[in-house]
Amino acid sequence: MEILNKLKNLDAYPKINEDFYSRTFSGGVITVVSSIIILLLFISETRLLLYSATETKLIVDTSRGERLHVNFDITFPSLPCTLLSVDTVDMSGEQHYDIRHDITKKRLDHLGNVIESRQGGIGAPKIDRPLQKHGERLDHNEAYCGTCYGAETSDDQCCNSCEEVREAYRKKGWALTNPDMIDQCTREGFFQKIKDEEGEGCNIHGFLDVSKVAGNFHFSPGKSFHQSGIPAHDLLAFQTESYNISHRINKLSFGKEFPGVVNPLDGAQWKQGGSSGMYQYFIKVVPTIYHDIRGHKINSNQFSVTEHFRDESVYPRPLPGVYFFYDFSPIKVIFTEENRSILHFLTQLCAIIGGVFTVSGIIDAFVYHGARTIKKKRELGKYR
């Protein structure tokens, strides 16, 4: 009993007889308000416990030699698919022209309806008796070896398709200015396809595999080639007054998607008002790693962008097309999903209950004693 009495003396919460309680209207209002605040804060903390929070960390990007996919889906309402080509160039010297693999083109009518969809290119070559290298037409049972029209690098080189002639010209640094005079191009209907698709648009989507170094990829009318280190396009034979490079970017991303990612160019569009030119997007890519709550790791990228249009009237005259110039940030962002521990939840809960009741008690005491003081002063004023 003596030990129990000593424990009773340690009671930090002495009880007051109910006869000495004084309940007030203001105290009841403060109690209801504080209870509502506690309930709201409890719900908020419970949501934070149930749903994961994302922690952000910045580190220096030390990765080297990596590659990434550039995913795109772009619509050109006024450029035919036969003219539209995709090229990539980067600072390491890697160059790819008229890329066709992993890319799908869709011919569109003036209303945007799909006419034809095919992997790589559009249309099929027409088979006819081709012109031989020696100048005669292909005879029965004779092996075909087409001429490269002076662009041969060796005596036994053959150009059996319009594409091979164009490639031979590109390696020489020449522009293919007369495709209608090239037997392979005429036979495959290349020039005719351009005329047939006049007034059409094109949707092009797929992905590009690029090195993780600064560079650019662009969508332009015509096949690219380099002459004295300067990029150009073999457009002269079918050049109109100007090309309408109006476009809508349905999707553009660097790498895989991850929760919460925002691609600023998704849904962006630009309409050409006057003369043609070069529309440029300058992109700063930020390498990003996302760790989800299950421990899965997603290597991806975010990016910011600015844009600029170079009119064809400026000198030097820019090549028509839509160009995406990208560079990589030296900083890598790491997102990590985390759940709060139950101990942290209980600690926050105790802090909420204790804090709200303490503050409400202070407010109640201030209101109660203030009301009593005012009441006493009024009573004193009556007796005077």
Coordinates of C-alpha atoms in Angstrom, one line a residue:
M1 CA 0.0 0.0 0.0
E2 CA 2.9 2.3 0.8
I3 CA 4.3 1.8 -2.8
L4 CA 0.8 2.6 -4.2
N5 CA 0.6 5.8 -2.2
K6 CA 4.0 6.9 -3.5
L7 CA 2.9 6.2 -7.1
K8 CA -0.2 8.3 -6.4
N9 CA 1.9 11.2 -5.3
L10 CA 3.7 11.0 -8.7
D11 CA 0.5 11.6 -10.6
A12 CA 1.1 14.5 -13.0
Y13 CA -2.6 14.8 -13.8
P14 CA -4.4 15.6 -10.6
K15 CA -8.2 15.3 -10.9
I16 CA -10.6 18.1 -10.0
N17 CA -13.9 17.4 -8.4
E18 CA -16.8 17.8 -10.9
D19 CA -18.4 20.2 -8.5
F20 CA -15.7 22.7 -9.2
Y21 CA -16.1 22.6 -13.1
S22 CA -17.4 25.7 -14.7
R23 CA -18.6 25.0 -18.3
T24 CA -19.1 27.9 -20.6
F25 CA -20.5 28.5 -24.1
S26 CA -17.2 29.8 -25.4
G27 CA -15.5 26.7 -24.1
G28 CA -18.0 24.5 -25.9
V29 CA -17.4 26.4 -29.2
I30 CA -13.6 26.1 -28.8
T31 CA -13.9 22.4 -28.1
V32 CA -16.0 21.7 -31.2
V33 CA -13.6 23.8 -33.4
S34 CA -10.5 22.1 -32.0
S35 CA -12.1 18.6 -32.5
I36 CA -12.8 19.4 -36.1
I37 CA -9.2 20.6 -36.6
I38 CA -7.8 17.4 -35.0
L39 CA -10.1 15.3 -37.3
L40 CA -8.9 17.1 -40.4
L41 CA -5.2 16.8 -39.4
F42 CA -5.7 13.2 -38.6
I43 CA -7.2 12.5 -42.1
S44 CA -4.3 14.3 -43.7
E45 CA -1.7 12.3 -41.8
T46 CA -3.5 9.1 -42.6
R47 CA -3.4 9.9 -46.3
L48 CA 0.4 10.6 -46.0
L49 CA 0.8 7.2 -44.3
L50 CA -1.3 5.3 -47.0
Y51 CA 0.2 7.1 -50.0
S52 CA 3.9 7.2 -50.8
A53 CA 5.8 10.4 -50.8
T54 CA 8.6 11.2 -53.4
E55 CA 12.0 12.3 -52.2
T56 CA 14.2 14.3 -54.6
K57 CA 18.0 14.2 -54.7
L58 CA 20.5 15.9 -57.1
I59 CA 23.8 14.3 -57.9
V60 CA 26.5 14.9 -60.6
D61 CA 25.9 12.7 -63.6
T62 CA 29.1 10.6 -64.1
S63 CA 27.6 8.1 -66.6
R64 CA 29.4 7.7 -69.9
G65 CA 28.8 5.9 -73.2
E66 CA 25.0 5.5 -72.7
R67 CA 22.4 5.6 -75.4
L68 CA 18.7 6.5 -75.1
H69 CA 15.5 6.4 -77.2
V70 CA 13.9 9.6 -78.4
N71 CA 10.2 8.7 -78.8
F72 CA 8.2 11.0 -81.1
D73 CA 4.8 11.3 -82.8
I74 CA 4.6 14.3 -85.0
T75 CA 2.0 15.3 -87.6
F76 CA 2.8 17.5 -90.7
P77 CA -0.5 18.4 -92.2
S78 CA 1.0 19.9 -95.4
L79 CA 4.1 17.7 -96.1
P80 CA 3.8 14.5 -98.1
C81 CA 5.4 11.3 -96.6
T82 CA 7.5 10.7 -99.7
L83 CA 9.3 14.0 -99.1
L84 CA 9.7 13.7 -95.4
S85 CA 12.9 12.3 -94.0
V86 CA 14.4 11.9 -90.5
D87 CA 18.1 12.6 -89.8
T88 CA 20.3 12.6 -86.7
V89 CA 23.7 14.2 -86.1
D90 CA 25.6 14.4 -82.8
M91 CA 28.8 16.0 -81.5
S92 CA 30.7 12.7 -81.6
G93 CA 30.4 12.6 -85.4
E94 CA 27.7 10.0 -85.6
Q95 CA 25.4 10.8 -88.5
H96 CA 22.3 8.9 -89.8
Y97 CA 20.3 10.2 -92.8
D98 CA 16.9 9.3 -94.0
I99 CA 16.3 6.9 -91.1
R100 CA 13.6 4.3 -91.8
H101 CA 13.9 1.6 -89.2
D102 CA 11.6 1.8 -86.1
I103 CA 9.6 4.5 -87.8
T104 CA 6.1 4.4 -89.3
K105 CA 4.7 7.0 -91.7
K106 CA 1.0 7.5 -92.3
R107 CA -0.3 9.4 -95.3
L108 CA -3.0 11.9 -94.4
D109 CA -5.6 13.6 -96.5
H110 CA -6.5 17.3 -96.1
L111 CA -9.0 16.4 -93.3
G112 CA -6.3 14.4 -91.3
N113 CA -7.7 11.0 -92.2
V114 CA -5.2 8.1 -92.7
I115 CA -4.8 7.1 -96.3
E116 CA -2.0 4.6 -95.9
S117 CA 0.2 3.4 -93.1
R118 CA 3.5 1.5 -93.7
Q119 CA 6.7 0.8 -91.8
G120 CA 9.7 2.8 -93.0
G121 CA 8.6 4.3 -96.4
I122 CA 5.4 4.8 -98.3
G123 CA 4.5 3.1 -101.6
A124 CA 6.0 0.1 -103.4
P125 CA 8.5 0.1 -106.2
K126 CA 7.2 -0.7 -109.7
I127 CA 9.1 -3.5 -111.5
D128 CA 10.0 -2.9 -115.1
R129 CA 12.9 -3.7 -117.4
P130 CA 15.7 -1.6 -115.8
L131 CA 18.5 0.2 -117.6
Q132 CA 21.8 -1.7 -117.4
K133 CA 25.1 0.0 -116.6
H134 CA 26.3 -0.5 -120.1
G135 CA 23.3 1.5 -121.4
E136 CA 21.0 -1.3 -122.6
R137 CA 17.8 -2.6 -121.1
L138 CA 17.9 -5.7 -119.0
D139 CA 17.5 -8.9 -121.1
H140 CA 16.0 -12.2 -120.0
N141 CA 18.3 -14.2 -117.7
E142 CA 20.8 -11.3 -117.5
A143 CA 22.1 -10.2 -114.2
Y144 CA 21.1 -6.6 -113.4
C145 CA 23.8 -4.0 -112.6
G146 CA 22.4 -0.4 -112.7
T147 CA 24.5 2.7 -113.3
C148 CA 25.3 5.2 -110.6
Y149 CA 25.4 8.0 -113.1
G150 CA 29.0 8.9 -112.4
A151 CA 28.9 8.5 -108.7
E152 CA 30.6 5.0 -108.7
T153 CA 33.4 4.5 -106.2
S154 CA 34.7 1.4 -108.1
D155 CA 34.3 -0.1 -111.6
D156 CA 32.1 -3.0 -110.3
Q157 CA 29.8 -0.9 -108.2
C158 CA 26.1 -1.2 -109.1
C159 CA 23.2 1.1 -108.2
N160 CA 20.0 -1.1 -108.6
S161 CA 17.5 1.3 -107.0
C162 CA 16.8 4.9 -106.7
E163 CA 17.8 4.8 -103.1
E164 CA 21.2 3.4 -104.0
V165 CA 21.7 6.1 -106.6
R166 CA 20.8 8.7 -104.0
E167 CA 23.2 7.1 -101.5
A168 CA 26.0 7.1 -104.0
Y169 CA 25.4 10.8 -104.7
R170 CA 25.3 11.5 -101.0
K171 CA 28.7 9.9 -100.5
K172 CA 30.1 12.0 -103.3
G173 CA 28.6 15.1 -101.8
W174 CA 26.4 15.7 -104.8
A175 CA 22.7 16.7 -104.9
L176 CA 20.3 14.5 -106.8
T177 CA 18.8 17.4 -108.8
N178 CA 17.2 15.4 -111.6
P179 CA 15.4 12.3 -110.2
D180 CA 13.1 12.3 -113.2
M181 CA 16.1 11.6 -115.4
I182 CA 17.3 8.7 -113.2
D183 CA 16.0 5.4 -114.6
Q184 CA 15.8 3.7 -111.2
C185 CA 13.8 6.6 -109.7
T186 CA 11.5 6.8 -112.7
R187 CA 11.0 3.0 -112.7
E188 CA 10.2 3.0 -109.0
G189 CA 7.8 5.9 -109.4
F190 CA 9.6 8.1 -107.0
F191 CA 9.0 11.3 -108.9
Q192 CA 5.4 10.2 -109.6
K193 CA 4.8 9.5 -105.9
I194 CA 5.7 13.0 -105.1
K195 CA 3.2 14.3 -107.6
D196 CA 0.5 11.8 -106.4
E197 CA 0.9 12.9 -102.8
E198 CA 0.7 16.6 -103.5
G199 CA -1.6 18.3 -101.0
E200 CA -1.4 15.4 -98.5
G201 CA 0.0 15.4 -95.0
C202 CA 2.0 12.9 -93.0
N203 CA 2.1 11.5 -89.5
I204 CA 5.4 10.1 -88.5
H205 CA 6.0 8.2 -85.3
G206 CA 8.5 5.8 -83.8
F207 CA 11.8 6.2 -81.9
L208 CA 15.4 7.1 -82.6
D209 CA 18.4 5.5 -80.8
V210 CA 20.9 8.2 -80.1
S211 CA 24.1 8.6 -78.1
K212 CA 24.1 10.5 -74.8
V213 CA 26.0 13.5 -76.3
A214 CA 24.8 16.8 -77.6
G215 CA 23.3 16.7 -81.1
N216 CA 20.2 17.2 -83.1
F217 CA 17.5 15.3 -85.0
H218 CA 15.4 16.9 -87.6
F219 CA 12.4 16.3 -89.9
S220 CA 12.9 17.9 -93.3
P221 CA 11.6 17.6 -96.8
G222 CA 14.1 15.7 -99.0
K223 CA 17.0 13.4 -98.5
S224 CA 20.0 14.9 -96.6
F225 CA 23.5 14.9 -97.9
H226 CA 26.7 16.7 -96.8
Q227 CA 28.8 18.9 -99.1
S228 CA 32.0 20.2 -97.7
G229 CA 30.8 19.5 -94.2
I230 CA 27.6 21.6 -94.7
P231 CA 24.2 19.8 -94.6
A232 CA 21.9 20.2 -97.5
H233 CA 18.9 18.4 -99.1
D234 CA 18.4 17.2 -102.7
L235 CA 15.2 19.2 -103.2
L236 CA 16.0 21.2 -106.3
A237 CA 14.2 19.0 -108.8
F238 CA 10.9 19.1 -107.0
Q239 CA 11.2 22.4 -105.1
T240 CA 8.0 24.4 -104.8
E241 CA 8.1 28.0 -103.9
S242 CA 8.2 27.1 -100.2
Y243 CA 7.5 24.2 -98.0
N244 CA 4.8 24.4 -95.3
I245 CA 6.4 23.0 -92.2
S246 CA 3.4 23.5 -89.9
H247 CA 3.4 20.7 -87.4
R248 CA 1.8 19.3 -84.3
I249 CA 3.9 17.4 -81.7
N250 CA 1.6 14.7 -80.3
K251 CA 4.3 13.1 -78.3
L252 CA 8.0 13.8 -77.6
S253 CA 10.0 12.1 -74.8
F254 CA 13.5 11.1 -74.0
G255 CA 13.6 7.6 -72.5
K256 CA 10.9 5.7 -70.6
E257 CA 7.9 7.2 -69.0
F258 CA 7.7 7.4 -65.2
P259 CA 5.0 8.6 -62.7
G260 CA 4.6 12.4 -62.6
V261 CA 6.8 13.1 -65.7
V262 CA 5.7 16.2 -67.7
N263 CA 6.9 16.5 -71.3
P264 CA 6.5 20.2 -72.2
L265 CA 6.1 19.6 -76.0
D266 CA 3.3 17.1 -75.8
G267 CA 0.4 18.7 -77.7
A268 CA 2.4 21.7 -78.9
Q269 CA 1.7 22.9 -82.5
W270 CA 3.0 25.6 -84.8
K271 CA 1.3 27.0 -87.9
Q272 CA 3.4 28.6 -90.7
G273 CA 2.1 32.0 -91.4
G274 CA 4.3 33.2 -94.2
S275 CA 7.4 32.0 -96.0
S276 CA 9.1 28.7 -95.1
G277 CA 12.2 28.3 -93.0
M278 CA 13.7 26.4 -90.1
Y279 CA 11.8 25.9 -86.9
Q280 CA 14.2 25.1 -84.1
Y281 CA 13.6 23.6 -80.6
F282 CA 16.5 23.9 -78.2
I283 CA 16.2 21.2 -75.5
K284 CA 18.0 20.8 -72.3
V285 CA 17.7 17.1 -71.2
V286 CA 18.1 16.3 -67.5
P287 CA 18.9 12.6 -66.8
T288 CA 16.5 11.2 -64.2
I289 CA 16.3 8.0 -62.2
Y290 CA 13.0 7.0 -60.6
H291 CA 12.8 4.4 -57.8
D292 CA 9.2 3.3 -57.1
I293 CA 7.9 1.9 -53.8
R294 CA 8.4 -1.7 -55.0
G295 CA 12.1 -1.2 -55.6
H296 CA 11.9 -0.9 -59.4
K297 CA 14.3 1.4 -61.1
I298 CA 13.4 3.5 -64.2
N299 CA 16.2 5.3 -66.1
S300 CA 14.7 8.2 -68.0
N301 CA 15.0 11.9 -68.7
Q302 CA 13.1 15.2 -68.2
F303 CA 13.7 18.2 -70.4
S304 CA 13.0 21.9 -70.8
V305 CA 12.7 23.7 -74.1
T306 CA 12.9 27.0 -75.9
E307 CA 12.0 27.6 -79.6
H308 CA 12.9 29.8 -82.5
F309 CA 11.9 30.3 -86.1
R310 CA 14.5 31.2 -88.8
D311 CA 12.9 32.7 -91.8
E312 CA 14.3 31.7 -95.2
S313 CA 14.8 35.3 -96.1
V314 CA 17.8 35.5 -93.7
Y315 CA 21.4 34.8 -94.9
P316 CA 22.7 32.2 -95.0
R317 CA 19.4 30.7 -96.1
P318 CA 18.3 28.0 -93.6
L319 CA 17.2 24.6 -94.7
P320 CA 13.5 24.1 -94.3
G321 CA 12.4 21.6 -91.6
V322 CA 11.8 21.1 -87.9
Y323 CA 15.0 20.8 -85.9
F324 CA 15.4 19.6 -82.4
F325 CA 18.8 20.5 -80.9
Y326 CA 19.4 18.8 -77.6
D327 CA 22.1 18.9 -74.9
F328 CA 22.5 17.1 -71.6
S329 CA 22.6 18.6 -68.1
P330 CA 25.6 17.5 -65.9
I331 CA 23.1 17.1 -63.0
K332 CA 21.1 14.0 -62.5
V333 CA 17.8 13.9 -60.6
I334 CA 16.9 10.9 -58.5
F335 CA 13.3 10.4 -57.4
T336 CA 12.6 7.9 -54.6
E337 CA 9.1 6.8 -53.5
E338 CA 8.9 6.3 -49.7
N339 CA 6.2 5.3 -47.3
R340 CA 6.1 6.9 -43.8
S341 CA 6.7 4.6 -40.9
I342 CA 3.9 3.8 -38.4
L343 CA 6.1 5.3 -35.6
H344 CA 6.3 8.6 -37.4
F345 CA 2.6 8.5 -37.9
L346 CA 1.9 7.9 -34.2
T347 CA 4.4 10.7 -33.3
Q348 CA 2.7 13.1 -35.6
L349 CA -0.7 12.1 -34.2
C350 CA 0.3 12.7 -30.6
A351 CA 1.8 16.1 -31.6
I352 CA -1.5 17.1 -33.3
I353 CA -3.7 16.1 -30.4
G354 CA -1.4 17.6 -27.8
G355 CA -0.7 20.7 -29.7
V356 CA -4.3 21.5 -30.7
F357 CA -5.6 20.9 -27.1
T358 CA -2.8 23.0 -25.6
V359 CA -3.5 25.9 -28.0
S360 CA -7.2 25.6 -27.6
G361 CA -6.8 25.6 -23.8
I362 CA -4.8 28.8 -23.9
I363 CA -7.4 30.4 -26.1
D364 CA -10.2 29.2 -23.8
A365 CA -8.5 30.6 -20.7
F366 CA -7.9 33.9 -22.5
V367 CA -11.5 34.2 -23.5
Y368 CA -12.8 33.0 -20.1
H369 CA -10.7 35.3 -18.0
G370 CA -11.2 38.2 -20.4
A371 CA -15.0 37.8 -20.2
R372 CA -14.9 37.6 -16.4
T373 CA -12.8 40.8 -16.2
I374 CA -15.1 42.7 -18.5
K375 CA -18.1 41.5 -16.4
K376 CA -16.6 42.6 -13.1
K377 CA -15.8 46.1 -14.6
R378 CA -19.4 46.4 -15.7
E379 CA -20.7 45.4 -12.2
L380 CA -18.4 48.0 -10.6
G381 CA -19.7 50.6 -12.9
K382 CA -23.2 50.0 -11.8
Y383 CA -22.4 50.6 -8.1
R384 CA -20.7 54.0 -8.8

